[in-house]
Structure formats: C-alpha cells, structure tokens
Amino acid sequence: MAGSQKAAILTHCRRDLMHNVWDQILDDEFVQTYQHGFTMECLDGVWRRFYPRIFTYSADYPEKSVQSSTRLYSG
Amino acid sequence: MATDVLGSDKFKLEDLAGFNARQENKRLDLSEQHDPKNPYSQDGWIESDVQISIPTGIKDTSGCGKQFSIPGLHRRSLLAVMKAALADVTARHFHFSPFKRIWKPSFGPEQRCFDEAFTSDAWLESHNALQKQPNEEGCKLEKVILGLMFWSDSTHLANFGTASVWPLYMYFANLSKYFRGKADSAAAHHVAYIPSVRLITYYLFSLVPHASV
C-alpha cells in the first residue's frame, strides 16, 4: 500500500472513530434531555428543570496535531 | 466514628470476621443503584466498542466498506454526570441565570464586560430562547441552561514508552472561571476515555494483508 494511501485511510479511520465515539457519548438519553430537560432538586431546595447546552468544545483532533507537528509521537 | 461505632454497646469484634471492604462497597453501590432519588446512581463507567467502517479496496455492494470494531471506549452517561454535579457541593456556586455585567467608570460611558460564559450574548440568547420554548406538560419549574464545556487532550502517562490515554472532560460553564480554574476545585468531570489511534493502526494493518506499517 502506498504511503499516501495509508495516510488517507488513517485519516478516515480517525474521523470515523471520532464521529462514532461522539455518537455514543451523545446518546438518546442526552438528546431527550437536550430537548425536554431534566428536573433536579438543587442544593437550595428548589426544583428546577435543566437543559444542557454545549457551550464550548476544545479538543485536539489527532490528525491535525500530527500535521502541525505538535504531537510527540505521530501515532 | 470511634465513639458512635466502635464505642457502641452493640459493637462486637466478631461481626467484622471475614469483612471485605471491596465486597461491602459493591453491595452498598448495588443497594443504591435503583433509587431514583439518588443522583449518583448509574454514573458509573460503561465500556463499549466503537464501530468504524474501513475501505478495503475490495468491491462492496453495500458501499459501507468493512465494519470494524475498536474496543475500549469508556464513557459515562452525561445525564448521570450532570445530576451528580448538581448534587455536588460545587453546585452552590452555579449561576442559573445569565446577566450582563456593566462597568461604570468614574467618568466616561458605561462599559459592558465580557468575562464569564454566563454573561455572554450567546448564553443570554440561548436562555431567552429557552424561556420562549413551551413548558413540558404540567411543569412549572424554572427553566435553566446548563452550559457544558468539553475538553480533551491526549495525555502521555510516562516519560518513556508510549503509554497514553485520551480523556474527555466536561466542565460546567455555570461555574465562574475563577472557581473552575482552580486546580483543587474538582470542577472537571471525566466523561470518556477514547480508544487510542494506535489501536486502529494495529487493527487496520492486520486487516489489510498487504499493508506494511
């Protein structure tokens, strides 16, 4: 297999892995909660309905950091 | 504990015979697991495989490539983590309503300060949109946004060798950054450990016979 081909397949694998990992993390339970909220008694004794919202996402994506040589090992 | 338990009349040393802390802990966890009022129930770790599809270069009528399973994703239910965080003592510092922070200098015009997530326009807009959203049926509770902040960075565990983990953390933007940023604030919640990309390489090249690493 040519080197460029291998790199392209690895890129694809990493992307697919990332997507499918997030697919599992953001499960049906979370989606339901996102839309309809969940109730919880707070420490002040008041019940509230909470709606999660994703405010920031700061994650490294291995492929990009390999390109910019910021990673110690390009594994 | 010394006076209440060890000093009690009912305390007998014989009762401790064959005591196994690990086993008793497990029993305690199990007994609390199904209590719906317990925010800590089911916030344990779930281990699962991740399915990915890999193009093999071989003609495939489904067009999906070859399905491959990467083992070792460890994750926690986000809902359970959110519930546990709200029951935690740090939740006392949570801001439930966004606001605008205005600085009034001794002379000159007022100035808007952008300092926290819960004083940002994005939060205010999101909060207003949520208030306009119809209530859940029969629910008159205050509607509050929980701002989730995900953070992840692959970490090397040792100076030598290749041991590494790839954790995913979740912070709550409802908590002030001055609090969140403190190392001892325990504001980060681990929500997942993502399997290593090295594993993929290993599996991939065992899958494609002509490949050389």
Tab-separated table of C-alpha atoms in Angstrom:
chain	number	residue	atom	x	y	z
A	1	MET	CA	0.000	0.000	0.000
A	2	ALA	CA	1.367	3.383	-0.919
A	3	GLY	CA	2.216	5.803	1.849
A	4	SER	CA	-0.308	8.416	0.777
A	5	GLN	CA	-2.997	5.762	0.631
A	6	LYS	CA	-2.169	4.628	4.140
A	7	ALA	CA	-2.320	8.188	5.425
A	8	ALA	CA	-5.663	8.742	3.746
A	9	ILE	CA	-7.113	5.583	5.262
A	10	LEU	CA	-5.801	6.516	8.709
A	11	THR	CA	-7.368	9.943	8.401
A	12	HIS	CA	-10.634	8.307	7.503
A	13	CYS	CA	-10.364	5.914	10.466
A	14	ARG	CA	-9.688	8.671	12.944
A	15	ARG	CA	-12.573	10.721	11.667
A	16	ASP	CA	-14.900	7.748	11.729
A	17	LEU	CA	-13.747	6.841	15.236
A	18	MET	CA	-14.323	10.383	16.490
A	19	HIS	CA	-17.790	10.525	14.950
A	20	ASN	CA	-18.805	7.202	16.369
A	21	VAL	CA	-17.380	7.970	19.794
A	22	TRP	CA	-19.487	11.133	19.904
A	23	ASP	CA	-22.449	9.200	18.602
A	24	GLN	CA	-22.205	7.047	21.712
A	25	ILE	CA	-21.497	9.897	24.134
A	26	LEU	CA	-24.441	11.943	22.886
A	27	ASP	CA	-26.800	9.038	23.427
A	28	ASP	CA	-30.603	9.006	23.154
A	29	GLU	CA	-30.876	9.839	26.840
A	30	PHE	CA	-28.841	13.013	26.289
A	31	VAL	CA	-30.829	14.025	23.204
A	32	GLN	CA	-34.068	13.554	25.143
A	33	THR	CA	-32.638	15.688	27.948
A	34	TYR	CA	-31.449	18.320	25.487
A	35	GLN	CA	-34.964	18.706	24.119
A	36	HIS	CA	-37.097	18.238	27.212
A	37	GLY	CA	-34.733	18.953	30.094
A	38	PHE	CA	-34.480	17.060	33.336
A	39	THR	CA	-35.678	18.030	36.772
A	40	MET	CA	-33.486	18.122	39.785
A	41	GLU	CA	-33.719	19.383	43.327
A	42	CYS	CA	-30.928	21.889	43.813
A	43	LEU	CA	-28.914	22.420	46.958
A	44	ASP	CA	-31.129	25.414	47.858
A	45	GLY	CA	-34.104	23.034	47.983
A	46	VAL	CA	-35.694	24.421	44.813
A	47	TRP	CA	-36.641	22.113	41.956
A	48	ARG	CA	-35.563	23.309	38.526
A	49	ARG	CA	-35.673	21.966	35.013
A	50	PHE	CA	-32.257	21.879	33.416
A	51	TYR	CA	-31.497	21.939	29.710
A	52	PRO	CA	-27.940	21.076	28.736
A	53	ARG	CA	-26.371	23.192	26.002
A	54	ILE	CA	-22.910	22.628	24.605
A	55	PHE	CA	-21.100	25.881	25.174
A	56	THR	CA	-17.552	25.087	24.106
A	57	TYR	CA	-15.692	22.176	22.646
A	58	SER	CA	-11.941	22.390	22.855
A	59	ALA	CA	-10.483	19.100	21.875
A	60	ASP	CA	-7.435	18.099	19.986
A	61	TYR	CA	-8.008	16.133	16.898
A	62	PRO	CA	-5.071	13.800	16.438
A	63	GLU	CA	-4.886	14.195	12.688
A	64	LYS	CA	-4.479	17.962	12.832
A	65	SER	CA	-1.914	17.958	15.582
A	66	VAL	CA	0.175	15.444	13.668
A	67	GLN	CA	0.151	17.781	10.696
A	68	SER	CA	1.272	20.722	12.747
A	69	SER	CA	3.932	18.595	14.453
A	70	THR	CA	2.699	19.426	17.902
A	71	ARG	CA	2.437	15.831	18.934
A	72	LEU	CA	5.345	13.993	20.402
A	73	TYR	CA	4.649	10.749	18.585
A	74	SER	CA	2.699	10.640	15.378
A	75	GLY	CA	0.865	7.522	16.444
B	1	MET	CA	-16.876	7.005	64.101
B	2	ALA	CA	-14.727	5.924	67.049
B	3	THR	CA	-17.409	6.802	69.607
B	4	ASP	CA	-20.508	6.116	67.540
B	5	VAL	CA	-19.488	2.810	66.054
B	6	LEU	CA	-16.539	1.332	67.893
B	7	GLY	CA	-17.750	2.662	71.253
B	8	SER	CA	-21.302	1.411	70.824
B	9	ASP	CA	-22.599	-1.300	73.153
B	10	LYS	CA	-23.790	-3.225	70.150
B	11	PHE	CA	-20.361	-3.323	68.528
B	12	LYS	CA	-18.866	-6.788	68.534
B	13	LEU	CA	-15.473	-7.563	67.083
B	14	GLU	CA	-16.774	-10.940	65.875
B	15	ASP	CA	-19.066	-9.152	63.389
B	16	LEU	CA	-16.030	-7.988	61.497
B	17	ALA	CA	-14.787	-11.514	60.852
B	18	GLY	CA	-14.416	-12.065	57.135
B	19	PHE	CA	-15.040	-8.380	56.366
B	20	ASN	CA	-14.068	-7.389	52.849
B	21	ALA	CA	-14.228	-3.652	52.117
B	22	ARG	CA	-14.371	-4.109	48.361
B	23	GLN	CA	-17.274	-6.527	48.591
B	24	GLU	CA	-19.205	-4.359	51.030
B	25	ASN	CA	-18.671	-1.304	48.832
B	26	LYS	CA	-20.089	-3.195	45.915
B	27	ARG	CA	-23.075	-4.254	47.999
B	28	LEU	CA	-23.647	-0.641	49.033
B	29	ASP	CA	-23.470	0.548	45.416
B	30	LEU	CA	-25.932	-2.124	44.328
B	31	SER	CA	-28.409	-1.238	47.043
B	32	GLU	CA	-28.429	2.417	45.921
B	33	GLN	CA	-28.434	1.731	42.219
B	34	HIS	CA	-32.179	1.669	41.694
B	35	ASP	CA	-33.129	4.536	43.934
B	36	PRO	CA	-34.495	7.202	41.545
B	37	LYS	CA	-33.783	9.967	44.053
B	38	ASN	CA	-30.133	9.127	44.194
B	39	PRO	CA	-28.258	11.383	41.764
B	40	TYR	CA	-25.182	9.203	41.895
B	41	SER	CA	-26.911	6.094	40.620
B	42	GLN	CA	-25.766	4.894	37.232
B	43	ASP	CA	-22.980	7.409	36.910
B	44	GLY	CA	-20.530	4.557	36.575
B	45	TRP	CA	-18.411	3.696	33.618
B	46	ILE	CA	-19.743	1.915	30.579
B	47	GLU	CA	-17.300	0.083	28.379
B	48	SER	CA	-18.173	-0.416	24.756
B	49	ASP	CA	-16.803	-0.980	21.270
B	50	VAL	CA	-16.841	1.655	18.562
B	51	GLN	CA	-17.853	0.577	15.077
B	52	ILE	CA	-15.978	2.172	12.238
B	53	SER	CA	-16.058	1.377	8.556
B	54	ILE	CA	-12.830	0.971	6.677
B	55	PRO	CA	-12.478	0.997	2.917
B	56	THR	CA	-10.590	-2.132	1.895
B	57	GLY	CA	-10.400	-1.557	-1.820
B	58	ILE	CA	-12.487	-4.672	-2.351
B	59	LYS	CA	-15.789	-4.180	-4.178
B	60	ASP	CA	-18.612	-3.992	-1.721
B	61	THR	CA	-22.256	-3.761	-2.753
B	62	SER	CA	-23.394	-2.055	0.460
B	63	GLY	CA	-20.869	0.735	-0.065
B	64	CYS	CA	-20.001	0.856	3.605
B	65	GLY	CA	-16.571	-0.689	3.492
B	66	LYS	CA	-15.691	-3.245	6.091
B	67	GLN	CA	-17.206	-2.707	9.529
B	68	PHE	CA	-14.599	-2.840	12.177
B	69	SER	CA	-14.936	-2.761	15.888
B	70	ILE	CA	-12.476	-0.766	18.020
B	71	PRO	CA	-12.639	-1.921	21.616
B	72	GLY	CA	-12.106	0.110	24.739
B	73	LEU	CA	-14.300	3.201	24.743
B	74	HIS	CA	-15.043	4.000	28.371
B	75	ARG	CA	-17.770	6.528	28.925
B	76	ARG	CA	-20.277	7.728	31.480
B	77	SER	CA	-23.855	8.766	30.945
B	78	LEU	CA	-23.834	12.553	30.509
B	79	LEU	CA	-27.206	12.829	32.227
B	80	ALA	CA	-25.926	10.966	35.272
B	81	VAL	CA	-22.816	13.163	35.401
B	82	MET	CA	-24.957	16.318	35.204
B	83	LYS	CA	-27.194	15.098	38.009
B	84	ALA	CA	-24.236	14.186	40.166
B	85	ALA	CA	-22.642	17.592	39.533
B	86	LEU	CA	-25.804	19.401	40.598
B	87	ALA	CA	-25.839	17.448	43.827
B	88	ASP	CA	-22.183	18.167	44.447
B	89	VAL	CA	-21.144	20.930	46.831
B	90	THR	CA	-19.634	22.994	43.964
B	91	ALA	CA	-23.180	23.437	42.611
B	92	ARG	CA	-23.648	26.040	45.344
B	93	HIS	CA	-21.541	28.326	43.144
B	94	PHE	CA	-23.521	27.640	39.954
B	95	HIS	CA	-25.141	30.573	38.185
B	96	PHE	CA	-28.603	29.636	36.998
B	97	SER	CA	-29.492	32.910	35.257
B	98	PRO	CA	-27.310	34.779	32.790
B	99	PHE	CA	-26.808	38.529	33.090
B	100	LYS	CA	-24.921	41.436	31.566
B	101	ARG	CA	-22.047	42.753	33.568
B	102	ILE	CA	-21.697	46.511	33.253
B	103	TRP	CA	-18.783	48.538	34.472
B	104	LYS	CA	-19.472	52.124	35.421
B	105	PRO	CA	-16.228	54.044	35.370
B	106	SER	CA	-15.936	57.206	37.448
B	107	PHE	CA	-16.088	59.196	34.225
B	108	GLY	CA	-16.960	58.257	30.673
B	109	PRO	CA	-19.640	55.923	29.402
B	110	GLU	CA	-20.675	52.576	30.869
B	111	GLN	CA	-18.920	49.564	29.511
B	112	ARG	CA	-20.095	46.039	29.030
B	113	CYS	CA	-17.693	43.483	30.490
B	114	PHE	CA	-17.297	40.130	28.856
B	115	ASP	CA	-15.845	37.914	31.484
B	116	GLU	CA	-17.862	34.777	32.082
B	117	ALA	CA	-19.807	32.330	29.962
B	118	PHE	CA	-22.996	33.278	31.800
B	119	THR	CA	-22.546	36.972	30.945
B	120	SER	CA	-22.101	36.298	27.234
B	121	ASP	CA	-24.572	37.162	24.488
B	122	ALA	CA	-24.677	33.535	23.393
B	123	TRP	CA	-25.904	32.459	26.813
B	124	LEU	CA	-28.422	35.301	27.084
B	125	GLU	CA	-29.851	34.460	23.655
B	126	SER	CA	-29.982	30.787	24.442
B	127	HIS	CA	-31.629	31.500	27.790
B	128	ASN	CA	-34.250	33.739	26.192
B	129	ALA	CA	-34.981	31.155	23.515
B	130	LEU	CA	-35.438	28.532	26.201
B	131	GLN	CA	-37.881	30.710	28.146
B	132	LYS	CA	-39.986	31.080	24.974
B	133	GLN	CA	-39.993	27.339	24.400
B	134	PRO	CA	-43.278	25.842	25.652
B	135	ASN	CA	-43.093	24.235	29.064
B	136	GLU	CA	-43.126	20.493	29.448
B	137	GLU	CA	-46.670	19.412	30.151
B	138	GLY	CA	-47.696	20.206	33.703
B	139	CYS	CA	-44.251	21.521	34.603
B	140	LYS	CA	-43.953	24.992	36.053
B	141	LEU	CA	-40.385	24.756	37.206
B	142	GLU	CA	-37.827	27.389	36.353
B	143	LYS	CA	-36.040	26.525	33.109
B	144	VAL	CA	-32.297	26.715	33.422
B	145	ILE	CA	-29.455	26.226	30.983
B	146	LEU	CA	-26.579	24.002	31.922
B	147	GLY	CA	-23.579	25.112	29.875
B	148	LEU	CA	-21.403	22.163	29.012
B	149	MET	CA	-17.777	22.662	28.115
B	150	PHE	CA	-15.958	19.696	26.677
B	151	TRP	CA	-12.239	19.465	26.764
B	152	SER	CA	-9.957	16.764	25.603
B	153	ASP	CA	-6.279	16.215	25.080
B	154	SER	CA	-4.394	13.023	24.557
B	155	THR	CA	-2.058	12.628	27.502
B	156	HIS	CA	1.199	10.781	27.795
B	157	LEU	CA	1.458	8.923	31.034
B	158	ALA	CA	5.163	8.315	31.163
B	159	ASN	CA	8.378	9.966	30.059
B	160	PHE	CA	9.450	6.745	28.441
B	161	GLY	CA	7.370	4.407	26.384
B	162	THR	CA	4.110	5.004	24.659
B	163	ALA	CA	1.565	4.705	27.479
B	164	SER	CA	-1.094	7.287	26.826
B	165	VAL	CA	-4.749	7.968	27.451
B	166	TRP	CA	-7.177	10.169	25.647
B	167	PRO	CA	-9.635	11.528	28.202
B	168	LEU	CA	-12.645	13.700	27.557
B	169	TYR	CA	-13.576	16.099	30.343
B	170	MET	CA	-16.697	18.081	30.919
B	171	TYR	CA	-16.888	21.374	32.810
B	172	PHE	CA	-19.940	23.411	33.681
B	173	ALA	CA	-19.911	26.955	32.366
B	174	ASN	CA	-22.439	27.841	35.081
B	175	LEU	CA	-19.474	27.904	37.398
B	176	SER	CA	-17.307	31.030	37.405
B	177	LYS	CA	-13.990	30.660	35.610
B	178	TYR	CA	-12.232	31.928	38.708
B	179	PHE	CA	-13.567	28.915	40.537
B	180	ARG	CA	-13.325	26.472	37.677
B	181	GLY	CA	-9.715	27.335	37.009
B	182	LYS	CA	-8.503	26.375	40.444
B	183	ALA	CA	-6.687	23.086	40.479
B	184	ASP	CA	-8.407	21.992	43.692
B	185	SER	CA	-11.934	22.985	42.658
B	186	ALA	CA	-12.703	19.493	41.305
B	187	ALA	CA	-14.729	21.171	38.572
B	188	ALA	CA	-13.790	18.749	35.794
B	189	HIS	CA	-15.770	15.593	35.288
B	190	HIS	CA	-14.307	12.788	33.219
B	191	VAL	CA	-16.912	11.588	30.815
B	192	ALA	CA	-14.986	9.367	28.435
B	193	TYR	CA	-11.731	7.700	27.592
B	194	ILE	CA	-11.382	7.369	23.850
B	195	PRO	CA	-9.533	4.357	22.432
B	196	SER	CA	-6.095	5.079	21.097
B	197	VAL	CA	-5.484	5.769	17.441
B	198	ARG	CA	-2.562	3.426	17.714
B	199	LEU	CA	-5.040	0.638	18.237
B	200	ILE	CA	-6.614	1.499	14.927
B	201	THR	CA	-3.299	1.303	13.150
B	202	TYR	CA	-2.676	-2.033	14.702
B	203	TYR	CA	-6.057	-3.414	13.761
B	204	LEU	CA	-6.151	-1.814	10.366
B	205	PHE	CA	-2.930	-3.310	9.184
B	206	SER	CA	-3.810	-6.711	10.493
B	207	LEU	CA	-6.980	-6.349	8.431
B	208	VAL	CA	-5.346	-5.365	5.164
B	209	PRO	CA	-2.862	-8.141	4.490
B	210	HIS	CA	-0.612	-6.336	2.013
B	211	ALA	CA	-0.078	-3.318	4.151
B	212	SER	CA	3.247	-2.639	5.755
B	213	VAL	CA	3.428	-0.360	8.745
